[in-house]
Amino acid sequence: MTHIVVEELAKSYRVAERDPGVFGALKGLVRRRTRTIEALQGVSFTLERGELLGFIGPNGAGKSTTIKILSGILEPDAGRVEVDGLVPHADRIKHVARIGVVFGQRTQLWWDLPVVDGFELLRDIYRVDRAAYARTRDELVAMLRLERLLDQPVRQLSLGQRMRAEIAAALLHEPRILFLDEPTIGLDAPSKLAVREFVKRLNRERGVTVLLTTHDMHDIEALAERVIVIGHGRVLADGTFNALRARIAAEQGPDDTDDQLPIEQVIARFYHLHGATEA
Amino acid sequence: MELARPYTAAFASRFLLMLQYRAAAFAGFLTQCWWGGIKVMVYAAFFRGATVTAPITLSQVITYTWLAQAFLALAPWGCDPDVALAVRNGSVGYDRLRPVDNYGLWYARAAGWMTSRAIPRAALMFLFAGVALPLAGLADWSWAPPPSVAQALLFAVSLPFVVTLSSAMVMLLNIAVVAILNDRGVNSLLSPLVIVFSGNLIPLTIFPDWMHVALFVQPFAGLVDIPFRIYTGNLTGGAAWAGIALQALWTIVIVALGRAWMARVMRRLAMQGG
């Protein structure tokens, strides 16, 4: 069954600009200048229930924008988006009750509250039944090894500890789909492995549909059967990771089919070939 | 009950967290004692030298002043610092991911923030001005009880409306912060109006007679002047009920305004970077 349908999604932002220096500042007082950035220009894909999809692409390619549209935070300028039969921004309240989202660079837990107090607040905000909450929480605590963190205020957690707590927080209401925007950013190796292991189990054992963005190609290698490469707001490639590797090798020409090339280099070449690197 | 659960939880969580800031409450109390003392003495001098009869007695003004100092934290002095922080670090987007009415959630949080700051300060102030001063033989300068049971009951109706009205005003500031992505300018926007038009500076009834009606019906009167003049017995009967009705009416109007504005701002909200 199809879980996500995205067709010809487009979104542009306006950013303020001004010339440098005192003169630029004064000029900015009189005349504002804005520039339009095309974040997405016709992104299309579908995702089946229970799939695990990795989104990669250079900074500014439109990955986060896609996740924000899928989660209902942003409204697209054009195109069709449907998650579980709902249009995210139009049916926001109904939609967000069914999804879990983690933004790796933000925190959704309350800085001054102990982790478990934050969990309980989320339980009430999502109106989760108390018995169901206790069961889910205990499972998540065991899987993510949060036992010793529960009583600590969030501000005292290390980044790795916090990310595990963030992921648990996003799953307390047992969503059918999980969006992870750079969940391993800044984490040390053991924490990255723990996050990957957990996401894999969640997908395999619980059948939760997962869509994650990352810059860490090892995340993709370890997790995703399917990868979408996005650049300049367009889908550049959509398929298995091995197919992507083969395609890059083919595009490079026959004299350069070095299979031993580090994964980062493979991807960097692909971005470069498609002119997708950020301005 | 189940419907209100997210909002009551947000209120309670904020309330309990803020109660823990004992040092801040104590510092606020000391400042408010100091200002209260100065104001009370200024009023005494003012009333002694007055050539016309004031529309409010000195002992009423003194109690009014202590009440205004005690419940200072209930006025909309600035936006909710949590909202300002969320706007700065971008986690405001997470609030859009909750399956609740965003206005309601923030409103409940603002109300919890405000009441938890006010309660310890008001309790300390009562111990000082309502208990310690009379015991020290300074009953003339103290926070006196309401003149009748009727006034006490009217006050009990009016005080909660201070919270509903003030939270609605704080929500306007919160939304302004989201719209312009900065809290400093917004926070200095409302304060001067609040100081003068709420009756925080002087009871509104001390202003010239021709201004009374206009001052009574404007929204800020419901924050200080109406509830505390009811307490002191300066606003009674039908006028007191009219004051309470105005508090309720302004709450409804400002909530409606805030909701409409928030819907517009949230549609435009772009969660930048990341």
PDB file of C-alpha atoms in Angstrom, chain A residues 4-114:
ATOM      1  CA  ILE A   4       3.319   8.760   0.580  1.00  0.00           C
ATOM      2  CA  VAL A   5       2.522  10.293  -2.779  1.00  0.00           C
ATOM      3  CA  VAL A   6       4.416  13.367  -3.903  1.00  0.00           C
ATOM      4  CA  GLU A   7       3.851  14.834  -7.353  1.00  0.00           C
ATOM      5  CA  GLU A   8       5.567  17.819  -8.907  1.00  0.00           C
ATOM      6  CA  LEU A   9       6.134  19.502  -5.577  1.00  0.00           C
ATOM      7  CA  ALA A  10       7.395  23.090  -5.800  1.00  0.00           C
ATOM      8  CA  LYS A  11       8.343  25.552  -3.111  1.00  0.00           C
ATOM      9  CA  SER A  12      10.233  28.822  -3.237  1.00  0.00           C
ATOM     10  CA  TYR A  13      11.444  31.106  -0.474  1.00  0.00           C
ATOM     11  CA  ARG A  14      12.175  34.792  -0.528  1.00  0.00           C
ATOM     12  CA  VAL A  15      15.347  35.790   1.232  1.00  0.00           C
ATOM     13  CA  ALA A  16      16.325  39.324   2.150  1.00  0.00           C
ATOM     14  CA  GLU A  17      19.589  40.589   0.736  1.00  0.00           C
ATOM     15  CA  ARG A  18      21.602  43.719   1.130  1.00  0.00           C
ATOM     16  CA  ASP A  19      24.884  45.087  -0.111  1.00  0.00           C
ATOM     17  CA  PRO A  20      27.746  44.898   2.381  1.00  0.00           C
ATOM     18  CA  GLY A  21      28.943  47.781   4.515  1.00  0.00           C
ATOM     19  CA  VAL A  22      27.452  51.042   5.744  1.00  0.00           C
ATOM     20  CA  PHE A  23      26.263  52.117   2.330  1.00  0.00           C
ATOM     21  CA  GLY A  24      24.533  48.793   1.791  1.00  0.00           C
ATOM     22  CA  ALA A  25      22.779  49.116   5.149  1.00  0.00           C
ATOM     23  CA  LEU A  26      21.568  52.615   4.326  1.00  0.00           C
ATOM     24  CA  LYS A  27      20.388  51.529   0.911  1.00  0.00           C
ATOM     25  CA  GLY A  28      18.540  48.672   2.580  1.00  0.00           C
ATOM     26  CA  LEU A  29      16.608  51.201   4.658  1.00  0.00           C
ATOM     27  CA  VAL A  30      15.169  52.769   1.542  1.00  0.00           C
ATOM     28  CA  ARG A  31      14.775  49.847  -0.750  1.00  0.00           C
ATOM     29  CA  ARG A  32      14.454  46.237   0.353  1.00  0.00           C
ATOM     30  CA  ARG A  33      15.843  43.693  -2.000  1.00  0.00           C
ATOM     31  CA  THR A  34      14.763  40.103  -1.963  1.00  0.00           C
ATOM     32  CA  ARG A  35      15.830  37.148  -3.981  1.00  0.00           C
ATOM     33  CA  THR A  36      13.694  34.134  -4.681  1.00  0.00           C
ATOM     34  CA  ILE A  37      15.212  30.747  -4.030  1.00  0.00           C
ATOM     35  CA  GLU A  38      13.645  27.761  -5.709  1.00  0.00           C
ATOM     36  CA  ALA A  39      13.934  25.160  -2.968  1.00  0.00           C
ATOM     37  CA  LEU A  40      11.875  22.532  -4.781  1.00  0.00           C
ATOM     38  CA  GLN A  41      11.070  22.508  -8.489  1.00  0.00           C
ATOM     39  CA  GLY A  42       9.006  19.479  -9.284  1.00  0.00           C
ATOM     40  CA  VAL A  43       9.889  16.712  -6.857  1.00  0.00           C
ATOM     41  CA  SER A  44       7.926  13.472  -7.362  1.00  0.00           C
ATOM     42  CA  PHE A  45       8.143  10.086  -5.683  1.00  0.00           C
ATOM     43  CA  THR A  46       6.009   7.527  -3.927  1.00  0.00           C
ATOM     44  CA  LEU A  47       6.753   5.502  -0.850  1.00  0.00           C
ATOM     45  CA  GLU A  48       5.176   2.179   0.094  1.00  0.00           C
ATOM     46  CA  ARG A  49       4.098   1.288   3.604  1.00  0.00           C
ATOM     47  CA  GLY A  50       6.997  -0.222   5.559  1.00  0.00           C
ATOM     48  CA  GLU A  51       9.673   1.088   3.220  1.00  0.00           C
ATOM     49  CA  LEU A  52      12.861   2.724   4.450  1.00  0.00           C
ATOM     50  CA  LEU A  53      13.943   5.560   2.197  1.00  0.00           C
ATOM     51  CA  GLY A  54      17.121   7.613   2.446  1.00  0.00           C
ATOM     52  CA  PHE A  55      17.245  11.146   1.144  1.00  0.00           C
ATOM     53  CA  ILE A  56      20.652  12.503   0.226  1.00  0.00           C
ATOM     54  CA  GLY A  57      21.833  15.623  -1.491  1.00  0.00           C
ATOM     55  CA  PRO A  58      24.136  18.557  -0.919  1.00  0.00           C
ATOM     56  CA  ASN A  59      23.326  21.278   1.602  1.00  0.00           C
ATOM     57  CA  GLY A  60      20.502  23.455   0.364  1.00  0.00           C
ATOM     58  CA  ALA A  61      19.233  20.823  -2.069  1.00  0.00           C
ATOM     59  CA  GLY A  62      15.706  20.757  -0.671  1.00  0.00           C
ATOM     60  CA  LYS A  63      15.756  17.692   1.585  1.00  0.00           C
ATOM     61  CA  SER A  64      14.617  19.480   4.712  1.00  0.00           C
ATOM     62  CA  THR A  65      12.031  21.455   2.783  1.00  0.00           C
ATOM     63  CA  THR A  66      10.558  18.176   1.538  1.00  0.00           C
ATOM     64  CA  ILE A  67      10.414  16.796   5.081  1.00  0.00           C
ATOM     65  CA  LYS A  68       8.811  19.999   6.354  1.00  0.00           C
ATOM     66  CA  ILE A  69       6.147  19.798   3.651  1.00  0.00           C
ATOM     67  CA  LEU A  70       5.544  16.109   4.338  1.00  0.00           C
ATOM     68  CA  SER A  71       5.172  16.818   8.040  1.00  0.00           C
ATOM     69  CA  GLY A  72       2.733  19.659   7.472  1.00  0.00           C
ATOM     70  CA  ILE A  73       4.874  22.551   8.717  1.00  0.00           C
ATOM     71  CA  LEU A  74       5.223  24.133   5.287  1.00  0.00           C
ATOM     72  CA  GLU A  75       2.689  24.589   2.554  1.00  0.00           C
ATOM     73  CA  PRO A  76       3.974  23.827  -0.961  1.00  0.00           C
ATOM     74  CA  ASP A  77       3.499  26.427  -3.700  1.00  0.00           C
ATOM     75  CA  ALA A  78       2.414  23.821  -6.197  1.00  0.00           C
ATOM     76  CA  GLY A  79       2.093  20.058  -6.615  1.00  0.00           C
ATOM     77  CA  ARG A  80       0.303  17.288  -4.801  1.00  0.00           C
ATOM     78  CA  VAL A  81       1.306  15.725  -1.503  1.00  0.00           C
ATOM     79  CA  GLU A  82      -0.543  13.016   0.357  1.00  0.00           C
ATOM     80  CA  VAL A  83       0.540  11.021   3.386  1.00  0.00           C
ATOM     81  CA  ASP A  84      -1.670   8.162   4.489  1.00  0.00           C
ATOM     82  CA  GLY A  85      -4.503   9.665   2.456  1.00  0.00           C
ATOM     83  CA  LEU A  86      -4.232  13.088   4.087  1.00  0.00           C
ATOM     84  CA  VAL A  87      -2.903  16.371   2.744  1.00  0.00           C
ATOM     85  CA  PRO A  88      -0.438  17.355   5.501  1.00  0.00           C
ATOM     86  CA  HIS A  89      -0.823  21.146   5.643  1.00  0.00           C
ATOM     87  CA  ALA A  90      -4.579  21.038   5.072  1.00  0.00           C
ATOM     88  CA  ASP A  91      -5.400  18.295   7.602  1.00  0.00           C
ATOM     89  CA  ARG A  92      -2.604  19.320   9.936  1.00  0.00           C
ATOM     90  CA  ILE A  93      -3.996  18.200  13.292  1.00  0.00           C
ATOM     91  CA  LYS A  94      -5.186  14.798  12.083  1.00  0.00           C
ATOM     92  CA  HIS A  95      -2.005  14.266  10.099  1.00  0.00           C
ATOM     93  CA  VAL A  96       0.551  15.148  12.768  1.00  0.00           C
ATOM     94  CA  ALA A  97      -1.088  12.789  15.252  1.00  0.00           C
ATOM     95  CA  ARG A  98      -0.025   9.908  12.997  1.00  0.00           C
ATOM     96  CA  ILE A  99       3.561  10.894  12.277  1.00  0.00           C
ATOM     97  CA  GLY A 100       6.772  11.145  14.271  1.00  0.00           C
ATOM     98  CA  VAL A 101       9.433  13.691  13.373  1.00  0.00           C
ATOM     99  CA  VAL A 102      12.992  14.257  14.566  1.00  0.00           C
ATOM    100  CA  PHE A 103      14.973  17.265  13.403  1.00  0.00           C
ATOM    101  CA  GLY A 104      18.561  16.468  14.300  1.00  0.00           C
ATOM    102  CA  GLN A 105      19.482  20.100  14.662  1.00  0.00           C
ATOM    103  CA  ARG A 106      16.588  21.104  16.902  1.00  0.00           C
ATOM    104  CA  THR A 107      15.265  19.840  20.165  1.00  0.00           C
ATOM    105  CA  GLN A 108      11.682  18.951  20.917  1.00  0.00           C
ATOM    106  CA  LEU A 109      12.251  18.089  24.556  1.00  0.00           C
ATOM    107  CA  TRP A 110      11.983  20.781  27.184  1.00  0.00           C
ATOM    108  CA  TRP A 111      15.430  22.029  28.110  1.00  0.00           C
ATOM    109  CA  ASP A 112      14.754  22.441  31.839  1.00  0.00           C
ATOM    110  CA  LEU A 113      12.588  19.378  32.372  1.00  0.00           C
ATOM    111  CA  PRO A 114      13.834  15.892  33.171  1.00  0.00           C
TER     112      PRO A 114
END
